[in-house]
Short mmCIF file of C-alpha atoms in Angstrom, two decimals:
data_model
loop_
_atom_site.label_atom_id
_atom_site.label_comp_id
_atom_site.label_asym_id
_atom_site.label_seq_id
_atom_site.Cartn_x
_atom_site.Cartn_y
_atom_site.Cartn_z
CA UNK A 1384 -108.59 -42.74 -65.05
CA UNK A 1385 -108.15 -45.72 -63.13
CA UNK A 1386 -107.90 -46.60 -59.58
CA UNK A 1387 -105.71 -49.18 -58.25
CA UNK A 1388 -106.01 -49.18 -54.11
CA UNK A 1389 -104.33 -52.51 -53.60
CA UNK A 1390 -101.35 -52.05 -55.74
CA UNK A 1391 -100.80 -48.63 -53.92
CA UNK A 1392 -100.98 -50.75 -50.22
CA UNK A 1393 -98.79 -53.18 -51.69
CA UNK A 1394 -96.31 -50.66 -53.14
CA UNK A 1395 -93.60 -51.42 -50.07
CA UNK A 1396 -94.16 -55.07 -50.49
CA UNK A 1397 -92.72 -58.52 -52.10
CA UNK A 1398 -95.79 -59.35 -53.44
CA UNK A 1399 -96.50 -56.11 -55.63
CA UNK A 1400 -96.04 -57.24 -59.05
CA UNK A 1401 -98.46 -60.13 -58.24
CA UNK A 1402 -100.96 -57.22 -57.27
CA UNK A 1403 -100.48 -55.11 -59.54
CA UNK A 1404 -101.20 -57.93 -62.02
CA UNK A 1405 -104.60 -58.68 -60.56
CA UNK A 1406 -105.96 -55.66 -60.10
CA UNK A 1407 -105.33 -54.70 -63.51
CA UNK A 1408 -106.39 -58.01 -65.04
CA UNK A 1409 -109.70 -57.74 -63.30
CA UNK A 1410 -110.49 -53.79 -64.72
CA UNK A 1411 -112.64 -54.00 -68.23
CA UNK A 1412 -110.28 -53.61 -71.03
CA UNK A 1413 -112.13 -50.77 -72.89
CA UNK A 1414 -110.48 -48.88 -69.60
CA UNK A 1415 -107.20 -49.41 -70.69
CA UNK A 1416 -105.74 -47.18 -74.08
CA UNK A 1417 -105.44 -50.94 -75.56
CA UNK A 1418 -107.58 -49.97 -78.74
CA UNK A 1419 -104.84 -47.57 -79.64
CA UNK A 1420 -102.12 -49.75 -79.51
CA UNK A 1421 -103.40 -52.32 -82.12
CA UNK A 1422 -100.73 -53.05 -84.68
CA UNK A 1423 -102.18 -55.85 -86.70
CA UNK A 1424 -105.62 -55.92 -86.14
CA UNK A 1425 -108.78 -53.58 -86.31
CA UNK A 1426 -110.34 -53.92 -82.63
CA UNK A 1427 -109.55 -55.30 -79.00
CA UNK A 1428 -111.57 -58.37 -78.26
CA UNK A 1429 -113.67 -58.75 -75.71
CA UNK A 1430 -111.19 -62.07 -74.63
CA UNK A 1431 -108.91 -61.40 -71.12
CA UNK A 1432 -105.51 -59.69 -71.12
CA UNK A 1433 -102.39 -60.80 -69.61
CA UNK A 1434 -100.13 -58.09 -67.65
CA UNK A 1435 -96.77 -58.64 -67.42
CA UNK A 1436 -94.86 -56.18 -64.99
CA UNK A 1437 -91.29 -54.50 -66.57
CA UNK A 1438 -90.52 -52.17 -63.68
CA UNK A 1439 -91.72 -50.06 -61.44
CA UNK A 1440 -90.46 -47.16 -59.29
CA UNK A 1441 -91.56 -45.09 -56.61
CA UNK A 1442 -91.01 -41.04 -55.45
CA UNK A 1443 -93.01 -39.49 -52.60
CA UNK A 1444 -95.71 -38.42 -54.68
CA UNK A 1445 -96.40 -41.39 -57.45
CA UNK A 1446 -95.84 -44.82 -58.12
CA UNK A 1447 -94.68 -45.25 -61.71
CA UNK A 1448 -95.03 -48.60 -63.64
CA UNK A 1449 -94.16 -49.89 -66.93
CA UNK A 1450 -96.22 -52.81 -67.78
CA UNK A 1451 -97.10 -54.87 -70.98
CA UNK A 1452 -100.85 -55.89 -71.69
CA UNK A 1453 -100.99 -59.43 -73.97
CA UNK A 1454 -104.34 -59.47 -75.58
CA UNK A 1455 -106.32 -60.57 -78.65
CA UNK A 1456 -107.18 -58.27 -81.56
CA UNK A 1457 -109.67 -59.17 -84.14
CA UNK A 1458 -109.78 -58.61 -88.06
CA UNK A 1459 -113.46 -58.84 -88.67
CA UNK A 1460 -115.09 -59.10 -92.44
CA UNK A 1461 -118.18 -57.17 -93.23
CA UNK A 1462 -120.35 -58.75 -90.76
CA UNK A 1463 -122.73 -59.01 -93.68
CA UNK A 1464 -125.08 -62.50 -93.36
CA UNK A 1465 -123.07 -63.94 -96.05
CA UNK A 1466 -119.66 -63.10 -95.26
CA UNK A 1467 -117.82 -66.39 -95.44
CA UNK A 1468 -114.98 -64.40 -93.80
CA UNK A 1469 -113.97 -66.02 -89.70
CA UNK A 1470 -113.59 -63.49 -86.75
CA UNK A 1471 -109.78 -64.24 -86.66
CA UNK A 1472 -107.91 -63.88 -83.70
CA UNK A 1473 -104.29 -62.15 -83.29
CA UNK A 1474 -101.60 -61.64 -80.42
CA UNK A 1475 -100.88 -58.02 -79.58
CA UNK A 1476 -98.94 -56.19 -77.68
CA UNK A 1477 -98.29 -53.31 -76.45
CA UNK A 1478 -96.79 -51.10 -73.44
CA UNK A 1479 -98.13 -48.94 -70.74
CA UNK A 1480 -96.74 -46.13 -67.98
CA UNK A 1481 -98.79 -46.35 -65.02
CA UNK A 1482 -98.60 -43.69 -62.37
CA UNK A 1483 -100.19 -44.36 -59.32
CA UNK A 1484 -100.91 -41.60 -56.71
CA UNK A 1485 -100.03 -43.02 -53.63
CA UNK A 1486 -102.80 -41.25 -51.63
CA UNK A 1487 -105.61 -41.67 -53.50
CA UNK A 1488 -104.97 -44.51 -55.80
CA UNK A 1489 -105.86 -42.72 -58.99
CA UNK A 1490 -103.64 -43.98 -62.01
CA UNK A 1491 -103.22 -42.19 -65.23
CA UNK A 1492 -102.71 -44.69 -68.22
CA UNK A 1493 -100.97 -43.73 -71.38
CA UNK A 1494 -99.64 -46.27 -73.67
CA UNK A 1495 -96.21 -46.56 -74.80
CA UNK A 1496 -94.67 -45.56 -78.11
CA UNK A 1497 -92.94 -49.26 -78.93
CA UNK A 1498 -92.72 -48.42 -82.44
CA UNK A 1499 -88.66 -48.29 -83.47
#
């Protein structure tokens, strides 16, 4: 779990999405379920992510968000000393709910089935 204080203070405001965007830009990627939602390469690297807010709604309890994370996955060769093989670099994608408690700022993460 996460916790995301300033989004939650910001929930009632203009400037939200820019918030939300921040805070989750500045949390360490291996807290985020972005390993999991690889689709063309074998591991998340360690390069910054890009959130993009989709939508976000609110009830008394939770704040609930759909975002998507941009980021760089890697297709690595044997990492043997002669491997002639480049780290190579590739765009992913992929979805995440958000749901924010609005007392105490804990968010539960869980990534998006995108698949069709």
């Amino acid at each position: 779990m996460i916790h995301l204080p300033k989004a939650r203070d910001a929930w009632s405001s203009p400037e939200f999405n820019q918030i939300l965007k921040a805070e989750l830009e500045a949390i360490e990627a291996d807290r985020l379920p972005l390993q999991q939602g690889l689709s063309q390469s074998s591991m998340v690297s360690p390069a910054p992510f890009s959130v993009i807010v989709v939508g976000s709604e609110a009830d008394a309890a939770v704040i609930h968000c759909r975002v998507s994370i941009i980021y760089a996955g890697i297709v690595a060769g044997c990492s043997c000393a002669d491997d002639p093989t480049p780290l190579d670099r590739l765009t992913e994608c992929c979805e995440l709910q958000l749901v924010i408690d609005r007392v105490s700022a804990v968010t539960k993460v869980t990534l998006l089935d995108t698949n069709p």
